[in-house]
Amino acid sequence: MSALRPPVLPEPRRHGEDPADCDECRSRNEGIWFNDKWRLARIPGVGVPLVLMLYPRDHYDMADLPDELAGELGVLTTHIVRHVQALAHVSRAHVYRIGDGSAHLHVWFFARPEGQTQLYGSWLPVWDDLLPEYPAGVADADAAAVADALTASYGGRRSEADG
């Protein structure tokens, strides 16, 4: 067992504490699906079938998210989970919000492959780092299917770059 290191105080600033330096704000028009307030992006180079990330298009963290957007986050998260779990080779969509690395809210969606019970639970992101890279073409097609389904169920639009 490793000993716990002493606390680092004050804690280091997270990336994007200043919205002028926020990569997520500069990327507000990049992703697979958008509406006026949200964007959904596919994270490439992962080991599970699909990893998506949902961001508000404007600079908010979880604690300062206006109530209207907080309510939308809940409904939108549910729609995304439904569409990820509708993929033929996916059993579950795991949802994570961590928040230590970036001051811009980002919610992770990890698709657990069907039948891979060894990947159950909170260790899925760790397994993702250990698995070989999932075929990008399959992940692109799955992301497009989720974006199309989200457009049909929630509104918004699929990225023009994705056809």
mmCIF file with all atom_site columns, C-alpha atoms in Angstrom:
data_model
loop_
_atom_site.group_PDB
_atom_site.id
_atom_site.type_symbol
_atom_site.label_atom_id
_atom_site.label_alt_id
_atom_site.label_comp_id
_atom_site.label_asym_id
_atom_site.label_entity_id
_atom_site.label_seq_id
_atom_site.pdbx_PDB_ins_code
_atom_site.Cartn_x
_atom_site.Cartn_y
_atom_site.Cartn_z
_atom_site.occupancy
_atom_site.B_iso_or_equiv
_atom_site.pdbx_formal_charge
_atom_site.auth_seq_id
_atom_site.auth_comp_id
_atom_site.auth_asym_id
_atom_site.auth_atom_id
_atom_site.pdbx_PDB_model_num
ATOM 1   C CA . MET A 1 1   ? 0.000   0.000  0.000   1.00 0.00 ? 1   MET A CA 1
ATOM 2   C CA . SER A 1 2   ? 1.250   3.478  -0.837  1.00 0.00 ? 2   SER A CA 1
ATOM 3   C CA . ALA A 1 3   ? 1.385   6.170  1.782   1.00 0.00 ? 3   ALA A CA 1
ATOM 4   C CA . LEU A 1 4   ? -0.837  9.190  1.196   1.00 0.00 ? 4   LEU A CA 1
ATOM 5   C CA . ARG A 1 5   ? 1.280   12.204 0.216   1.00 0.00 ? 5   ARG A CA 1
ATOM 6   C CA . PRO A 1 6   ? 0.924   15.443 2.200   1.00 0.00 ? 6   PRO A CA 1
ATOM 7   C CA . PRO A 1 7   ? -1.768  17.865 1.005   1.00 0.00 ? 7   PRO A CA 1
ATOM 8   C CA . VAL A 1 8   ? -0.844  20.432 -1.650  1.00 0.00 ? 8   VAL A CA 1
ATOM 9   C CA . LEU A 1 9   ? -2.202  23.788 -0.530  1.00 0.00 ? 9   LEU A CA 1
ATOM 10  C CA . PRO A 1 10  ? -3.292  25.873 -2.153  1.00 0.00 ? 10  PRO A CA 1
ATOM 11  C CA . GLU A 1 11  ? -4.445  23.385 -4.751  1.00 0.00 ? 11  GLU A CA 1
ATOM 12  C CA . PRO A 1 12  ? -3.220  23.994 -8.285  1.00 0.00 ? 12  PRO A CA 1
ATOM 13  C CA . ARG A 1 13  ? -5.602  25.853 -10.567 1.00 0.00 ? 13  ARG A CA 1
ATOM 14  C CA . ARG A 1 14  ? -7.626  23.717 -12.951 1.00 0.00 ? 14  ARG A CA 1
ATOM 15  C CA . HIS A 1 15  ? -7.375  24.232 -16.679 1.00 0.00 ? 15  HIS A CA 1
ATOM 16  C CA . GLY A 1 16  ? -9.826  26.884 -17.847 1.00 0.00 ? 16  GLY A CA 1
ATOM 17  C CA . GLU A 1 17  ? -10.353 28.661 -14.531 1.00 0.00 ? 17  GLU A CA 1
ATOM 18  C CA . ASP A 1 18  ? -10.042 31.768 -16.688 1.00 0.00 ? 18  ASP A CA 1
ATOM 19  C CA . PRO A 1 19  ? -12.562 31.333 -19.552 1.00 0.00 ? 19  PRO A CA 1
ATOM 20  C CA . ALA A 1 20  ? -10.134 33.177 -21.853 1.00 0.00 ? 20  ALA A CA 1
ATOM 21  C CA . ASP A 1 21  ? -7.758  30.195 -21.500 1.00 0.00 ? 21  ASP A CA 1
ATOM 22  C CA . CYS A 1 22  ? -10.414 27.465 -21.742 1.00 0.00 ? 22  CYS A CA 1
ATOM 23  C CA . ASP A 1 23  ? -9.930  24.881 -24.505 1.00 0.00 ? 23  ASP A CA 1
ATOM 24  C CA . GLU A 1 24  ? -13.550 23.764 -24.182 1.00 0.00 ? 24  GLU A CA 1
ATOM 25  C CA . CYS A 1 25  ? -14.759 27.323 -24.827 1.00 0.00 ? 25  CYS A CA 1
ATOM 26  C CA . ARG A 1 26  ? -12.512 27.553 -27.900 1.00 0.00 ? 26  ARG A CA 1
ATOM 27  C CA . SER A 1 27  ? -13.943 24.203 -29.084 1.00 0.00 ? 27  SER A CA 1
ATOM 28  C CA . ARG A 1 28  ? -17.598 25.187 -28.595 1.00 0.00 ? 28  ARG A CA 1
ATOM 29  C CA . ASN A 1 29  ? -18.370 24.404 -32.254 1.00 0.00 ? 29  ASN A CA 1
ATOM 30  C CA . GLU A 1 30  ? -16.648 21.003 -32.370 1.00 0.00 ? 30  GLU A CA 1
ATOM 31  C CA . GLY A 1 31  ? -18.474 17.749 -31.790 1.00 0.00 ? 31  GLY A CA 1
ATOM 32  C CA . ILE A 1 32  ? -20.990 15.259 -33.164 1.00 0.00 ? 32  ILE A CA 1
ATOM 33  C CA . TRP A 1 33  ? -24.193 16.956 -31.935 1.00 0.00 ? 33  TRP A CA 1
ATOM 34  C CA . PHE A 1 34  ? -25.175 20.490 -30.885 1.00 0.00 ? 34  PHE A CA 1
ATOM 35  C CA . ASN A 1 35  ? -27.986 22.699 -29.812 1.00 0.00 ? 35  ASN A CA 1
ATOM 36  C CA . ASP A 1 36  ? -27.781 26.323 -28.709 1.00 0.00 ? 36  ASP A CA 1
ATOM 37  C CA . LYS A 1 37  ? -26.651 25.399 -25.182 1.00 0.00 ? 37  LYS A CA 1
ATOM 38  C CA . TRP A 1 38  ? -24.889 22.009 -25.389 1.00 0.00 ? 38  TRP A CA 1
ATOM 39  C CA . ARG A 1 39  ? -22.419 20.055 -27.485 1.00 0.00 ? 39  ARG A CA 1
ATOM 40  C CA . LEU A 1 40  ? -21.591 16.360 -27.546 1.00 0.00 ? 40  LEU A CA 1
ATOM 41  C CA . ALA A 1 41  ? -18.191 15.117 -28.711 1.00 0.00 ? 41  ALA A CA 1
ATOM 42  C CA . ARG A 1 42  ? -16.683 11.678 -29.338 1.00 0.00 ? 42  ARG A CA 1
ATOM 43  C CA . ILE A 1 43  ? -13.402 11.010 -27.553 1.00 0.00 ? 43  ILE A CA 1
ATOM 44  C CA . PRO A 1 44  ? -11.041 9.168  -29.928 1.00 0.00 ? 44  PRO A CA 1
ATOM 45  C CA . GLY A 1 45  ? -8.427  6.537  -29.129 1.00 0.00 ? 45  GLY A CA 1
ATOM 46  C CA . VAL A 1 46  ? -10.341 4.670  -26.431 1.00 0.00 ? 46  VAL A CA 1
ATOM 47  C CA . GLY A 1 47  ? -10.577 0.946  -25.661 1.00 0.00 ? 47  GLY A CA 1
ATOM 48  C CA . VAL A 1 48  ? -14.315 0.642  -25.042 1.00 0.00 ? 48  VAL A CA 1
ATOM 49  C CA . PRO A 1 49  ? -16.818 0.865  -27.914 1.00 0.00 ? 49  PRO A CA 1
ATOM 50  C CA . LEU A 1 50  ? -17.654 4.516  -27.400 1.00 0.00 ? 50  LEU A CA 1
ATOM 51  C CA . VAL A 1 51  ? -16.753 7.422  -25.126 1.00 0.00 ? 51  VAL A CA 1
ATOM 52  C CA . LEU A 1 52  ? -18.712 10.652 -25.469 1.00 0.00 ? 52  LEU A CA 1
ATOM 53  C CA . MET A 1 53  ? -18.394 13.914 -23.581 1.00 0.00 ? 53  MET A CA 1
ATOM 54  C CA . LEU A 1 54  ? -21.159 16.464 -23.048 1.00 0.00 ? 54  LEU A CA 1
ATOM 55  C CA . TYR A 1 55  ? -20.254 20.127 -22.480 1.00 0.00 ? 55  TYR A CA 1
ATOM 56  C CA . PRO A 1 56  ? -22.255 23.314 -22.071 1.00 0.00 ? 56  PRO A CA 1
ATOM 57  C CA . ARG A 1 57  ? -21.327 25.557 -24.983 1.00 0.00 ? 57  ARG A CA 1
ATOM 58  C CA . ASP A 1 58  ? -20.828 28.495 -22.599 1.00 0.00 ? 58  ASP A CA 1
ATOM 59  C CA . HIS A 1 59  ? -18.361 28.466 -19.703 1.00 0.00 ? 59  HIS A CA 1
ATOM 60  C CA . TYR A 1 60  ? -19.973 26.879 -16.650 1.00 0.00 ? 60  TYR A CA 1
ATOM 61  C CA . ASP A 1 61  ? -18.860 24.381 -14.081 1.00 0.00 ? 61  ASP A CA 1
ATOM 62  C CA . MET A 1 62  ? -21.323 22.139 -12.238 1.00 0.00 ? 62  MET A CA 1
ATOM 63  C CA . ALA A 1 63  ? -21.616 24.434 -9.203  1.00 0.00 ? 63  ALA A CA 1
ATOM 64  C CA . ASP A 1 64  ? -22.430 27.556 -11.259 1.00 0.00 ? 64  ASP A CA 1
ATOM 65  C CA . LEU A 1 65  ? -24.696 25.904 -13.830 1.00 0.00 ? 65  LEU A CA 1
ATOM 66  C CA . PRO A 1 66  ? -27.963 27.877 -13.947 1.00 0.00 ? 66  PRO A CA 1
ATOM 67  C CA . ASP A 1 67  ? -31.012 25.886 -12.798 1.00 0.00 ? 67  ASP A CA 1
ATOM 68  C CA . GLU A 1 68  ? -32.495 25.834 -16.310 1.00 0.00 ? 68  GLU A CA 1
ATOM 69  C CA . LEU A 1 69  ? -29.329 24.232 -17.706 1.00 0.00 ? 69  LEU A CA 1
ATOM 70  C CA . ALA A 1 70  ? -29.083 21.888 -14.724 1.00 0.00 ? 70  ALA A CA 1
ATOM 71  C CA . GLY A 1 71  ? -32.568 20.594 -15.515 1.00 0.00 ? 71  GLY A CA 1
ATOM 72  C CA . GLU A 1 72  ? -31.660 20.214 -19.186 1.00 0.00 ? 72  GLU A CA 1
ATOM 73  C CA . LEU A 1 73  ? -28.505 18.337 -18.170 1.00 0.00 ? 73  LEU A CA 1
ATOM 74  C CA . GLY A 1 74  ? -30.588 15.695 -16.423 1.00 0.00 ? 74  GLY A CA 1
ATOM 75  C CA . VAL A 1 75  ? -32.969 15.182 -19.338 1.00 0.00 ? 75  VAL A CA 1
ATOM 76  C CA . LEU A 1 76  ? -30.199 15.312 -21.938 1.00 0.00 ? 76  LEU A CA 1
ATOM 77  C CA . THR A 1 77  ? -28.082 12.824 -19.972 1.00 0.00 ? 77  THR A CA 1
ATOM 78  C CA . THR A 1 78  ? -31.018 10.411 -19.907 1.00 0.00 ? 78  THR A CA 1
ATOM 79  C CA . HIS A 1 79  ? -31.514 10.700 -23.675 1.00 0.00 ? 79  HIS A CA 1
ATOM 80  C CA . ILE A 1 80  ? -27.816 10.098 -24.357 1.00 0.00 ? 80  ILE A CA 1
ATOM 81  C CA . VAL A 1 81  ? -27.763 7.039  -22.073 1.00 0.00 ? 81  VAL A CA 1
ATOM 82  C CA . ARG A 1 82  ? -30.813 5.595  -23.851 1.00 0.00 ? 82  ARG A CA 1
ATOM 83  C CA . HIS A 1 83  ? -29.212 6.048  -27.267 1.00 0.00 ? 83  HIS A CA 1
ATOM 84  C CA . VAL A 1 84  ? -25.823 4.630  -26.256 1.00 0.00 ? 84  VAL A CA 1
ATOM 85  C CA . GLN A 1 85  ? -27.502 1.606  -24.673 1.00 0.00 ? 85  GLN A CA 1
ATOM 86  C CA . ALA A 1 86  ? -29.550 1.084  -27.847 1.00 0.00 ? 86  ALA A CA 1
ATOM 87  C CA . LEU A 1 87  ? -26.351 0.242  -29.768 1.00 0.00 ? 87  LEU A CA 1
ATOM 88  C CA . ALA A 1 88  ? -26.363 -3.484 -30.559 1.00 0.00 ? 88  ALA A CA 1
ATOM 89  C CA . HIS A 1 89  ? -23.022 -4.305 -28.881 1.00 0.00 ? 89  HIS A CA 1
ATOM 90  C CA . VAL A 1 90  ? -23.408 -2.115 -25.768 1.00 0.00 ? 90  VAL A CA 1
ATOM 91  C CA . SER A 1 91  ? -24.971 -3.187 -22.461 1.00 0.00 ? 91  SER A CA 1
ATOM 92  C CA . ARG A 1 92  ? -24.639 -0.068 -20.333 1.00 0.00 ? 92  ARG A CA 1
ATOM 93  C CA . ALA A 1 93  ? -23.736 3.582  -20.586 1.00 0.00 ? 93  ALA A CA 1
ATOM 94  C CA . HIS A 1 94  ? -21.757 4.705  -17.549 1.00 0.00 ? 94  HIS A CA 1
ATOM 95  C CA . VAL A 1 95  ? -21.948 8.413  -16.701 1.00 0.00 ? 95  VAL A CA 1
ATOM 96  C CA . TYR A 1 96  ? -19.132 10.218 -14.887 1.00 0.00 ? 96  TYR A CA 1
ATOM 97  C CA . ARG A 1 97  ? -18.490 13.784 -13.776 1.00 0.00 ? 97  ARG A CA 1
ATOM 98  C CA . ILE A 1 98  ? -15.095 14.235 -12.176 1.00 0.00 ? 98  ILE A CA 1
ATOM 99  C CA . GLY A 1 99  ? -14.124 17.904 -12.451 1.00 0.00 ? 99  GLY A CA 1
ATOM 100 C CA . ASP A 1 100 ? -10.575 18.016 -11.071 1.00 0.00 ? 100 ASP A CA 1
ATOM 101 C CA . GLY A 1 101 ? -8.847  18.661 -14.400 1.00 0.00 ? 101 GLY A CA 1
ATOM 102 C CA . SER A 1 102 ? -10.985 21.340 -16.009 1.00 0.00 ? 102 SER A CA 1
ATOM 103 C CA . ALA A 1 103 ? -13.126 24.197 -14.764 1.00 0.00 ? 103 ALA A CA 1
ATOM 104 C CA . HIS A 1 104 ? -15.503 23.774 -17.747 1.00 0.00 ? 104 HIS A CA 1
ATOM 105 C CA . LEU A 1 105 ? -18.235 21.220 -16.993 1.00 0.00 ? 105 LEU A CA 1
ATOM 106 C CA . HIS A 1 106 ? -17.756 17.977 -18.892 1.00 0.00 ? 106 HIS A CA 1
ATOM 107 C CA . VAL A 1 107 ? -19.788 14.807 -18.411 1.00 0.00 ? 107 VAL A CA 1
ATOM 108 C CA . TRP A 1 108 ? -18.348 11.491 -19.608 1.00 0.00 ? 108 TRP A CA 1
ATOM 109 C CA . PHE A 1 109 ? -20.391 8.674  -21.176 1.00 0.00 ? 109 PHE A CA 1
ATOM 110 C CA . PHE A 1 110 ? -18.585 5.314  -21.394 1.00 0.00 ? 110 PHE A CA 1
ATOM 111 C CA . ALA A 1 111 ? -20.202 2.457  -23.334 1.00 0.00 ? 111 ALA A CA 1
ATOM 112 C CA . ARG A 1 112 ? -19.638 -0.898 -21.637 1.00 0.00 ? 112 ARG A CA 1
ATOM 113 C CA . PRO A 1 113 ? -19.449 -3.645 -24.249 1.00 0.00 ? 113 PRO A CA 1
ATOM 114 C CA . GLU A 1 114 ? -22.135 -6.305 -24.145 1.00 0.00 ? 114 GLU A CA 1
ATOM 115 C CA . GLY A 1 115 ? -21.079 -9.439 -22.303 1.00 0.00 ? 115 GLY A CA 1
ATOM 116 C CA . GLN A 1 116 ? -17.936 -7.932 -20.788 1.00 0.00 ? 116 GLN A CA 1
ATOM 117 C CA . THR A 1 117 ? -18.995 -8.373 -17.169 1.00 0.00 ? 117 THR A CA 1
ATOM 118 C CA . GLN A 1 118 ? -15.386 -8.072 -16.017 1.00 0.00 ? 118 GLN A CA 1
ATOM 119 C CA . LEU A 1 119 ? -15.750 -4.361 -16.862 1.00 0.00 ? 119 LEU A CA 1
ATOM 120 C CA . TYR A 1 120 ? -18.687 -3.815 -14.472 1.00 0.00 ? 120 TYR A CA 1
ATOM 121 C CA . GLY A 1 121 ? -18.760 -0.751 -12.289 1.00 0.00 ? 121 GLY A CA 1
ATOM 122 C CA . SER A 1 122 ? -16.536 2.184  -11.554 1.00 0.00 ? 122 SER A CA 1
ATOM 123 C CA . TRP A 1 123 ? -13.380 0.531  -12.922 1.00 0.00 ? 123 TRP A CA 1
ATOM 124 C CA . LEU A 1 124 ? -14.544 0.912  -16.545 1.00 0.00 ? 124 LEU A CA 1
ATOM 125 C CA . PRO A 1 125 ? -12.422 4.065  -17.166 1.00 0.00 ? 125 PRO A CA 1
ATOM 126 C CA . VAL A 1 126 ? -9.362  2.222  -15.805 1.00 0.00 ? 126 VAL A CA 1
ATOM 127 C CA . TRP A 1 127 ? -10.044 -0.740 -18.086 1.00 0.00 ? 127 TRP A CA 1
ATOM 128 C CA . ASP A 1 128 ? -10.482 1.696  -20.963 1.00 0.00 ? 128 ASP A CA 1
ATOM 129 C CA . ASP A 1 129 ? -6.878  2.831  -20.518 1.00 0.00 ? 129 ASP A CA 1
ATOM 130 C CA . LEU A 1 130 ? -5.654  -0.800 -20.557 1.00 0.00 ? 130 LEU A CA 1
ATOM 131 C CA . LEU A 1 131 ? -7.641  -2.153 -23.517 1.00 0.00 ? 131 LEU A CA 1
ATOM 132 C CA . PRO A 1 132 ? -6.380  -1.954 -27.104 1.00 0.00 ? 132 PRO A CA 1
ATOM 133 C CA . GLU A 1 133 ? -7.869  0.865  -29.157 1.00 0.00 ? 133 GLU A CA 1
ATOM 134 C CA . TYR A 1 134 ? -11.393 0.143  -30.368 1.00 0.00 ? 134 TYR A CA 1
ATOM 135 C CA . PRO A 1 135 ? -11.807 0.373  -34.174 1.00 0.00 ? 135 PRO A CA 1
ATOM 136 C CA . ALA A 1 136 ? -12.315 4.064  -34.994 1.00 0.00 ? 136 ALA A CA 1
ATOM 137 C CA . GLY A 1 137 ? -14.670 3.365  -37.903 1.00 0.00 ? 137 GLY A CA 1
ATOM 138 C CA . VAL A 1 138 ? -17.055 1.427  -35.664 1.00 0.00 ? 138 VAL A CA 1
ATOM 139 C CA . ALA A 1 139 ? -16.903 4.131  -32.986 1.00 0.00 ? 139 ALA A CA 1
ATOM 140 C CA . ASP A 1 140 ? -17.540 6.842  -35.617 1.00 0.00 ? 140 ASP A CA 1
ATOM 141 C CA . ALA A 1 141 ? -20.603 4.960  -36.892 1.00 0.00 ? 141 ALA A CA 1
ATOM 142 C CA . ASP A 1 142 ? -21.872 4.442  -33.341 1.00 0.00 ? 142 ASP A CA 1
ATOM 143 C CA . ALA A 1 143 ? -21.339 8.123  -32.510 1.00 0.00 ? 143 ALA A CA 1
ATOM 144 C CA . ALA A 1 144 ? -23.255 9.110  -35.655 1.00 0.00 ? 144 ALA A CA 1
ATOM 145 C CA . ALA A 1 145 ? -26.112 6.777  -34.668 1.00 0.00 ? 145 ALA A CA 1
ATOM 146 C CA . VAL A 1 146 ? -26.259 8.350  -31.198 1.00 0.00 ? 146 VAL A CA 1
ATOM 147 C CA . ALA A 1 147 ? -26.179 11.871 -32.702 1.00 0.00 ? 147 ALA A CA 1
ATOM 148 C CA . ASP A 1 148 ? -28.996 11.005 -35.135 1.00 0.00 ? 148 ASP A CA 1
ATOM 149 C CA . ALA A 1 149 ? -31.107 9.450  -32.374 1.00 0.00 ? 149 ALA A CA 1
ATOM 150 C CA . LEU A 1 150 ? -30.461 12.427 -30.083 1.00 0.00 ? 150 LEU A CA 1
ATOM 151 C CA . THR A 1 151 ? -31.513 14.835 -32.837 1.00 0.00 ? 151 THR A CA 1
ATOM 152 C CA . ALA A 1 152 ? -34.738 12.857 -33.290 1.00 0.00 ? 152 ALA A CA 1
ATOM 153 C CA . SER A 1 153 ? -35.523 12.545 -29.567 1.00 0.00 ? 153 SER A CA 1
ATOM 154 C CA . TYR A 1 154 ? -34.253 15.835 -28.143 1.00 0.00 ? 154 TYR A CA 1
ATOM 155 C CA . GLY A 1 155 ? -33.735 18.206 -31.065 1.00 0.00 ? 155 GLY A CA 1
ATOM 156 C CA . GLY A 1 156 ? -30.572 20.027 -31.976 1.00 0.00 ? 156 GLY A CA 1
ATOM 157 C CA . ARG A 1 157 ? -28.490 19.026 -34.953 1.00 0.00 ? 157 ARG A CA 1
ATOM 158 C CA . ARG A 1 158 ? -25.834 16.569 -35.924 1.00 0.00 ? 158 ARG A CA 1
ATOM 159 C CA . SER A 1 159 ? -22.454 17.994 -36.875 1.00 0.00 ? 159 SER A CA 1
ATOM 160 C CA . GLU A 1 160 ? -22.214 18.924 -40.560 1.00 0.00 ? 160 GLU A CA 1
ATOM 161 C CA . ALA A 1 161 ? -18.634 17.609 -40.524 1.00 0.00 ? 161 ALA A CA 1
ATOM 162 C CA . ASP A 1 162 ? -20.011 14.111 -39.822 1.00 0.00 ? 162 ASP A CA 1
ATOM 163 C CA . GLY A 1 163 ? -22.243 14.166 -42.894 1.00 0.00 ? 163 GLY A CA 1
#
